[in-house]
Each structure stands twice: as C-alpha cells, then as structure tokens.
C-alpha cells in the first residue's frame, strides 16, 4: 500500500518502550502490597477497576511497573491485543505479566496505536503473531514487531479526534440496539399476560357474541394424557429385536421452540417405538435438568419422521384434537414455570419433576374458538418481536462493518485531510532514534566467579 505524503511505516518497538508485567508468585514476591491490573481489568478502550487484587512488589518494581497517563496496556493472553489507554491519573498501581505496557516515545499518540491494534484485531491481523495452542499469547518480541503506518504527529491527533467522535456515535447506536432485545422480551411477556387474563380477546368475544371470560381451570390430566419417555441405556434380553429410531433429549426441547440441528438415535423394540412415537400436536415438556428448565417445552409438528422421546422429556397429548396445543405450551412456559420450580425435586446436580406433578398442573381452558384466536394473536405478536430482534442483529452487523471501514480509512490516510505544513513522520522517527542513541545504556552487573 502506498502511504500518504508525510507518513512512514515503522514498528511498535521503534516508537515505544514496551514492558511485560510482573509474574504473580506469592512464594517469591517481596515488598509491600500494591493493587495491580490483571488481564480482565483491560477491556477494549476502557478499564474495569471493580475487582482489583493486590500483590507484593519492591520499591524498584513499583517504579518499573508504574502506571502513567498515556500508557497503553494490552492483553498478552486471553484475548491478545485487547487494549486501552490509561487516563486515570497518578495512582499507586502496577500490572501483572498477562499485560504489556506500551509507553510511546516523543510525539507518537498512544490512542493512535490503540486504534490501529483494534483495527488489526478486527481483520484478524494478529493471529500470525500469536503463540500457543489452547491459550494464545502475544509475546513482547512479537508485539515489538507489529508494523503500522505513522502519520505526522498533528495528523495523528486529527485522526484520533475523528475516530473518538465517530466511536461515541457508534457506541450510542449500539446501546440503543441492545435495548431492542429487552423491548422484544417485554412485548412477548405483555402479550402472554394479556392472553391468559382474557384481555387479549376481549374485543374478539364482543364481536363473536361471547359472554365475558368464561374459562374453566382444571388439572392437565383432565384434558390430556401424559407419557414418560424411554431410558437411554436400558438393558434388554439378548434375543430382543431392536430398531434404530431418532429420539428427543432435554437439549432438543427449548422454551417455546425445538432445537433439531442434532438428533441422536437409539435402538428400541418395535413395541417401545409404537408406544412412544410422537404425533403431530404433541406437547413436549422437560422432566429433568436445571431447576429453572423443568416443564419448558414446545409443540411437536412431525419435523422428524418416526421420532420418540427419552425419559427426561414428557409427551403431553390433548384429548380434544381441536384444541390448539400451543395454547397449553405457551401457558406452561410462562405461567407454569413457577409451579414446576416449586413442585420439582433437587438432587446434587439435577432437578426433576414427577409425572404426577405434571399431570396436576392447573391450566386455564377457554372455548376452543377463543383458544385458537389467542394462539393466532400470540403468534403474530411474537413474529413482530422476532422481526425487531432480527433487524437489530442486522443493524449491529452493519455497525461492525461501518466501524471496520472507518478504521481502514483512517490508516490509509483517508479519514481526515493531510496538511502540507505538518512535520513529516520521518523527522519524528529520526528524532526518536537519535534520542535513543544518546540515552545512557543501562549498567550490567558482572557475574561473580564461583567461590569469589
């Protein structure tokens, strides 16, 4: 890429002094306790200081690991490259080995370097510099080798100012989009509350000539048959003839939907298959798992042929085939949850609810026509909520692309205008090199001879 006039390509090591933090070792660390920055305290563009710990450091280490305004801190592991510029003023604070400190020289802007690192991370430009298999690390040598374009000092300031203004606007838009999920959840909850109080169909009842809410409440067992599933790993006679069939697990049965991307199979007898075969309109409810997942489920619509269910999933089959099963499933998911939590039992790791308790679940039963109308209205409202969330997700992805494009323009020299009177970056780099060459070299202690 051809650089704009006055720009120069260099490395992080050429224009800054880097320092890796102190190894945390309670058995070896000496000195006074001081709070320190960990990897988790450094976020993208900000610091989270809500959970600072202490380690012991000597007076010399305290000076070496000091934190100053304008220092750029970057994660060495975890999410290598995640970085932020310290603007918290003087503070008795150091940093551990999981963090690099980058202290820019002369008129190099730390915020400019941070923006370039964020740009590299967004385009996966750091991966070739990382070491490790399971946990990736960015060594100090690799950090110093990062190459980036440097504009004149004045232009760095203009780029940072422009990026800051645009970032604020992008962040504000992201915050608004994040609210959409909460609004969609609130819409669904409000519709369900209206539905099962009878208010959602008040106008419909008046139009159809129905009296006011005339619903019955009864145990689930009065309107449906409840069937437990098959135990996985069940032992059978050696001569048993088995057939392979797909079956549903707790992981497949979510609250208000079915996850069918991974369906496992099981060898069962023909009698077991026929007894547990799911039919269109069956309601599925989880028997076990985490306590807050008891009873969650949705309606089966023959998505997988010849499918059965395991013992941790109940099958609920309504006695009246005209009554919409979605009505019962919506009610169980929203208003039955507290019942299932209260009636469930807990072992060390898992909760469960008995078939008898599921059968005793009190459910409201409106006339069939009204129940169908309620399901239609709920479905329409949920579709609106789904569209809101999908649009918000598309907008978030668009914002990510816009941000990436802005950063790319910044480092091509296209975000702000160049000024011909700006001091070229080459002069800045020459000055840094001259200052480094003139700086006194650190003294090295002579190794003592054995026995000396």
XYZ file of C-alpha atoms in Angstrom:
452
model
C 0.000 0.000 0.000
C 1.299 3.440 -0.938
C 1.472 5.699 2.105
C 0.226 9.281 2.018
C 2.767 12.089 1.879
C 4.464 12.624 5.226
C 3.652 9.125 6.531
C 6.152 6.387 7.315
C 5.900 2.689 8.138
C 7.535 1.586 11.377
C 7.096 -0.878 14.254
C 5.733 -0.657 17.776
C 9.234 -1.367 19.074
C 10.718 1.563 17.113
C 8.390 4.196 18.582
C 7.714 2.973 22.118
C 9.155 1.270 25.166
C 7.332 -1.962 25.970
C 7.244 -3.708 29.315
C 5.702 -7.000 30.375
C 4.229 -7.013 33.870
C 5.299 -8.896 36.993
C 4.894 -12.622 37.423
C 2.432 -13.372 40.205
C 4.155 -15.721 42.658
C 3.065 -15.465 46.296
C 6.089 -17.513 47.449
C 8.667 -15.250 45.793
C 7.090 -11.801 45.707
C 8.517 -9.439 48.307
C 7.833 -5.888 49.375
C 4.651 -4.003 50.124
C 1.172 -4.947 48.845
C 0.005 -2.898 45.859
C -3.121 -3.258 43.712
C -2.412 -4.406 40.182
C -4.045 -4.658 36.776
C -4.943 -8.119 35.519
C -5.951 -9.247 32.063
C -9.652 -8.981 32.963
C -9.264 -5.343 34.003
C -8.288 -4.284 30.480
C -11.266 -4.041 28.135
C -11.450 -2.701 24.599
C -10.956 1.032 25.012
C -11.630 1.086 28.758
C -10.602 -0.289 32.145
C -12.769 -2.232 34.583
C -11.387 -1.462 38.040
C -14.241 -3.026 40.005
C -12.193 -6.067 41.020
C -8.572 -5.138 41.718
C -6.366 -7.540 43.664
C -3.077 -6.997 45.499
C 0.414 -8.429 45.133
C 3.701 -7.608 46.833
C 6.295 -5.546 44.963
C 9.600 -3.970 45.920
C 10.205 -0.219 45.638
C 12.230 -0.809 42.472
C 9.457 -2.898 40.913
C 6.908 -0.253 41.847
C 8.854 2.275 39.768
C 9.405 -0.124 36.878
C 5.737 -1.128 36.740
C 4.247 2.319 37.325
C 1.075 3.334 35.503
C 1.041 6.786 33.883
C -1.464 8.746 31.832
C -0.903 7.942 28.167
C 0.356 4.401 28.806
C -1.230 1.836 26.515
C -1.983 -1.517 28.170
C -2.520 -4.598 26.035
C -3.535 -8.139 26.956
C -0.778 -10.683 26.413
C -3.123 -13.678 26.698
C -6.830 -14.472 26.886
C -7.818 -12.121 24.092
C -4.387 -10.966 22.915
C -4.445 -7.421 21.629
C -7.334 -6.171 23.738
C -6.105 -2.788 24.845
C -6.883 0.584 26.408
C -5.032 3.819 27.135
C -4.755 4.776 30.801
C -6.286 8.178 31.571
C -6.907 7.662 35.270
C -4.183 9.974 36.553
C -1.462 9.084 39.031
C -2.322 6.054 41.125
C -0.410 3.533 43.193
C -0.995 0.746 40.714
C 1.129 -1.829 38.877
C 0.401 -4.570 36.349
C 0.995 -8.295 36.113
C 2.697 -10.435 33.464
C -0.504 -11.052 31.493
C -0.349 -7.413 30.321
C 2.033 -5.416 28.135
C 2.635 -1.733 28.837
C 3.374 0.301 25.717
C 4.814 3.723 26.509
C 5.071 5.763 23.244
C 8.119 7.964 22.646
C 8.212 11.637 21.631
C 5.038 12.718 19.776
C 3.603 9.284 19.000
C -0.045 9.119 20.134
C -0.983 6.123 22.305
C -4.615 6.397 21.203
C -3.490 6.179 17.589
C -1.578 2.940 18.313
C -4.575 1.570 20.250
C -6.868 2.298 17.305
C -4.501 0.505 14.949
C -4.369 -2.540 17.266
C -8.183 -2.597 17.308
C -8.143 -2.450 13.507
C -5.671 -5.372 13.359
C -7.806 -7.433 15.753
C -10.933 -6.762 13.650
C -9.274 -8.054 10.467
C -7.541 -10.976 12.221
C -4.187 -9.334 11.688
C -2.712 -10.506 14.980
C -3.179 -14.274 14.622
C 0.140 -14.873 12.835
C 1.989 -13.239 15.756
C 0.420 -15.408 18.452
C 1.903 -18.495 20.082
C 0.235 -21.346 21.961
C -2.445 -23.872 21.046
C -5.339 -23.805 23.512
C -4.484 -20.425 25.023
C -2.975 -17.870 22.668
C -0.253 -15.428 23.735
C 1.347 -12.330 22.228
C 4.995 -12.243 23.238
C 6.850 -8.987 23.835
C 9.064 -9.677 20.809
C 6.004 -10.181 18.595
C 4.417 -7.027 19.996
C 7.502 -5.000 19.141
C 7.459 -6.375 15.582
C 3.940 -5.132 14.816
C 4.271 -2.878 11.781
C 1.972 0.087 11.311
C 1.754 3.340 9.333
C 2.551 6.517 11.252
C 1.343 9.910 10.013
C 2.722 13.260 11.183
C 2.066 13.954 14.872
C -0.530 16.630 14.115
C -2.396 14.303 11.782
C -2.333 11.549 14.402
C -4.204 13.949 16.678
C -6.771 14.734 13.986
C -7.312 11.043 13.245
C -7.756 10.209 16.934
C -10.210 13.097 17.405
C -12.272 11.977 14.408
C -12.245 8.318 15.490
C -13.279 9.299 19.021
C -16.250 11.309 17.746
C -17.372 8.513 15.431
C -16.842 5.861 18.114
C -19.071 7.761 20.525
C -21.835 7.859 17.917
C -21.413 4.171 17.119
C -21.462 3.260 20.823
C -24.639 5.277 21.345
C -26.297 3.479 18.443
C -25.166 0.092 19.769
C -26.651 0.905 23.176
C -29.980 1.682 21.520
C -29.879 -1.566 19.574
C -29.078 -3.527 22.735
C -32.350 -2.237 24.190
C -34.292 -3.943 21.401
C -33.844 -7.419 22.914
C -35.272 -6.191 26.224
C -38.143 -4.485 24.428
C -38.893 -7.641 22.428
C -38.915 -9.755 25.607
C -41.200 -7.215 27.261
C -43.551 -7.345 24.266
C -43.780 -11.143 24.449
C -44.368 -11.113 28.192
C -47.022 -8.415 27.917
C -48.878 -10.310 25.169
C -48.873 -13.519 27.218
C -50.133 -11.695 30.308
C -52.939 -10.176 28.258
C -53.668 -13.517 26.605
C -54.119 -15.594 29.749
C -56.043 -12.920 31.627
C -58.599 -12.860 28.798
C -57.920 -9.216 27.938
C -56.278 -10.021 24.606
C -59.521 -11.433 23.194
C -61.973 -9.021 24.839
C -62.802 -7.359 21.506
C -62.986 -10.746 19.787
C -65.530 -12.044 22.350
C -67.673 -8.974 21.888
C -67.510 -9.313 18.114
C -68.323 -13.041 18.193
C -71.140 -12.642 20.700
C -69.442 -14.436 23.594
C -70.117 -13.506 27.189
C -67.269 -12.203 29.334
C -64.387 -14.512 30.235
C -65.913 -17.949 30.711
C -62.902 -20.170 31.215
C -62.519 -23.296 33.273
C -59.368 -24.143 35.250
C -58.560 -27.809 35.660
C -55.593 -30.155 36.168
C -53.720 -31.016 32.985
C -54.703 -34.670 33.452
C -58.373 -33.813 32.724
C -57.633 -32.586 29.222
C -54.509 -34.553 28.276
C -52.625 -37.838 28.634
C -49.057 -37.546 29.929
C -46.446 -40.105 28.861
C -42.893 -40.522 30.148
C -40.100 -41.453 27.723
C -37.594 -44.257 27.376
C -34.455 -44.618 29.464
C -31.270 -44.381 27.425
C -29.054 -47.392 28.120
C -31.951 -49.619 29.136
C -30.968 -53.323 29.238
C -32.998 -55.820 27.206
C -32.860 -59.584 26.612
C -30.035 -60.693 24.344
C -32.520 -62.012 21.762
C -34.587 -58.775 21.628
C -35.141 -57.452 18.108
C -34.252 -53.759 18.032
C -34.857 -50.963 15.564
C -32.904 -47.686 15.338
C -35.059 -44.571 15.786
C -34.416 -40.851 16.404
C -35.257 -39.538 19.859
C -35.577 -36.173 21.586
C -33.431 -35.150 24.558
C -33.725 -32.249 27.009
C -31.311 -30.253 24.820
C -33.763 -30.520 21.907
C -36.697 -29.141 23.891
C -36.285 -25.426 24.499
C -38.720 -22.878 25.896
C -41.045 -22.051 23.018
C -39.043 -23.805 20.289
C -37.315 -27.063 19.357
C -33.604 -27.376 18.598
C -33.434 -30.042 15.917
C -29.964 -29.493 14.450
C -28.613 -32.543 16.319
C -30.952 -35.511 16.712
C -29.495 -38.667 18.240
C -30.737 -42.199 17.600
C -31.498 -45.106 19.886
C -32.106 -48.854 19.440
C -35.536 -49.853 20.832
C -38.057 -52.626 20.402
C -40.961 -52.217 17.980
C -43.368 -52.119 20.944
C -41.392 -49.323 22.623
C -41.250 -47.369 19.372
C -45.006 -47.654 18.827
C -45.778 -46.657 22.423
C -43.510 -43.581 22.402
C -43.946 -42.426 18.811
C -44.585 -38.688 18.692
C -47.606 -37.392 16.786
C -48.336 -34.016 15.269
C -49.637 -31.699 18.011
C -47.983 -33.452 20.964
C -46.750 -31.059 23.654
C -43.223 -31.709 24.923
C -42.176 -30.794 28.482
C -38.818 -31.401 30.100
C -38.738 -33.690 33.121
C -35.168 -33.029 34.270
C -32.197 -30.707 34.087
C -31.607 -27.394 35.801
C -34.457 -26.413 38.100
C -35.475 -23.391 36.026
C -35.778 -25.611 32.933
C -38.345 -28.017 34.379
C -41.530 -28.098 32.304
C -40.164 -25.955 29.492
C -41.119 -27.093 26.042
C -42.984 -26.672 22.808
C -45.287 -28.394 20.315
C -44.154 -31.228 18.064
C -45.103 -30.846 14.386
C -43.675 -34.038 12.864
C -40.396 -32.376 11.929
C -38.544 -35.718 12.161
C -40.273 -38.943 11.000
C -40.668 -41.850 13.440
C -39.284 -39.891 16.396
C -39.663 -40.860 20.076
C -38.606 -39.188 23.336
C -36.356 -40.162 26.227
C -37.375 -40.372 29.877
C -36.277 -36.792 30.659
C -38.938 -35.450 28.274
C -42.685 -35.850 28.860
C -45.152 -36.158 25.996
C -48.491 -34.431 26.621
C -51.278 -35.428 24.181
C -54.523 -33.443 24.338
C -57.757 -35.437 24.454
C -59.554 -32.891 22.271
C -57.705 -32.786 18.923
C -59.391 -29.480 18.054
C -57.894 -27.608 20.999
C -54.662 -25.806 19.981
C -51.693 -27.364 21.852
C -49.722 -24.102 21.514
C -52.147 -22.519 23.992
C -51.173 -25.031 26.699
C -47.455 -24.860 25.867
C -47.383 -21.045 25.980
C -49.165 -21.128 29.337
C -46.820 -23.774 30.783
C -43.730 -21.888 29.624
C -44.794 -18.511 31.004
C -47.049 -19.161 33.995
C -46.303 -22.797 34.758
C -42.607 -22.144 35.361
C -43.063 -21.134 38.996
C -45.257 -24.232 39.535
C -42.588 -26.554 38.114
C -39.826 -24.920 40.169
C -41.909 -25.233 43.342
C -43.044 -28.818 42.699
C -39.719 -30.156 41.394
C -37.197 -32.111 43.434
C -33.454 -31.500 43.531
C -30.538 -33.919 43.732
C -26.894 -32.883 43.921
C -26.607 -31.965 40.242
C -30.050 -32.213 38.654
C -33.648 -31.268 39.296
C -36.660 -33.285 38.153
C -40.426 -33.287 38.323
C -42.649 -36.322 38.509
C -45.321 -37.304 36.012
C -47.911 -36.982 38.794
C -46.924 -33.334 39.405
C -47.026 -32.532 35.699
C -50.495 -34.029 35.454
C -51.597 -31.826 38.376
C -50.546 -28.574 36.665
C -53.585 -26.242 36.785
C -54.333 -24.907 33.292
C -56.973 -22.452 32.033
C -59.286 -23.843 29.358
C -61.226 -21.307 27.260
C -63.597 -22.304 24.460
C -61.759 -23.863 21.511
C -62.518 -20.948 19.184
C -61.162 -18.419 21.678
C -58.065 -20.534 22.346
C -57.359 -20.594 18.600
C -57.770 -16.824 18.379
C -55.396 -16.354 21.309
C -52.743 -18.535 19.649
C -53.090 -16.534 16.415
C -52.660 -13.227 18.266
C -49.683 -14.536 20.272
C -48.056 -15.872 17.094
C -48.476 -12.521 15.330
C -47.051 -10.580 18.300
C -44.099 -12.971 18.653
C -43.396 -12.620 14.930
C -43.206 -8.831 15.396
C -40.794 -9.303 18.294
C -38.695 -11.704 16.203
C -38.546 -9.163 13.362
C -37.412 -6.447 15.780
C -34.596 -8.675 17.054
C -33.574 -9.739 13.546
C -33.464 -6.132 12.352
C -31.406 -5.147 15.397
C -28.980 -8.006 14.715
C -28.602 -6.881 11.086
C -28.020 -3.307 12.229
C -25.366 -4.433 14.743
C -23.577 -6.341 11.992
C -23.802 -3.253 9.781
C -22.297 -1.128 12.559
C -19.395 -3.575 12.833
C -18.770 -3.253 9.096
C -19.026 0.536 9.271
C -16.547 0.646 12.164
C -14.124 -1.624 10.297
C -14.411 0.587 7.199
C -13.785 3.741 9.265
C -10.647 2.245 10.807
C -9.395 1.071 7.420
C -9.874 4.579 6.005
C -8.046 6.061 8.990
C -4.910 4.006 8.344
C -4.988 4.656 4.602
C -4.920 8.378 5.288
C -8.471 8.913 4.008
C -10.324 9.816 7.205
C -9.009 13.348 7.708
C -7.269 15.772 5.297
C -3.478 15.968 5.133
C -1.807 19.295 5.911
C 1.331 20.044 3.853
C 2.872 22.051 6.715
C 2.784 19.108 9.156
C 6.194 17.832 10.228
C 6.742 14.546 8.340
C 6.682 11.375 10.399
C 10.176 10.535 9.146
C 11.542 13.532 11.073
C 9.704 12.299 14.178
C 11.201 8.825 13.786
C 14.727 10.233 13.237
C 14.365 12.244 16.431
C 13.272 9.180 18.397
C 16.236 7.184 17.102
C 18.663 9.983 17.948
C 17.280 10.310 21.483
C 17.570 6.555 21.976
C 21.132 6.515 20.705
C 22.101 9.351 23.063
C 20.410 7.813 26.088
C 22.804 6.229 28.629
C 22.942 2.466 28.391
C 21.783 0.564 31.497
C 24.642 -0.828 33.525
C 25.051 -4.549 33.586
C 26.270 -6.229 36.750
C 29.301 -8.542 36.359
C 28.686 -12.152 37.195
C 30.653 -13.283 40.242
C 33.077 -16.149 39.792
C 32.427 -19.345 41.663
C 33.964 -19.129 45.074
C 34.593 -15.372 44.722
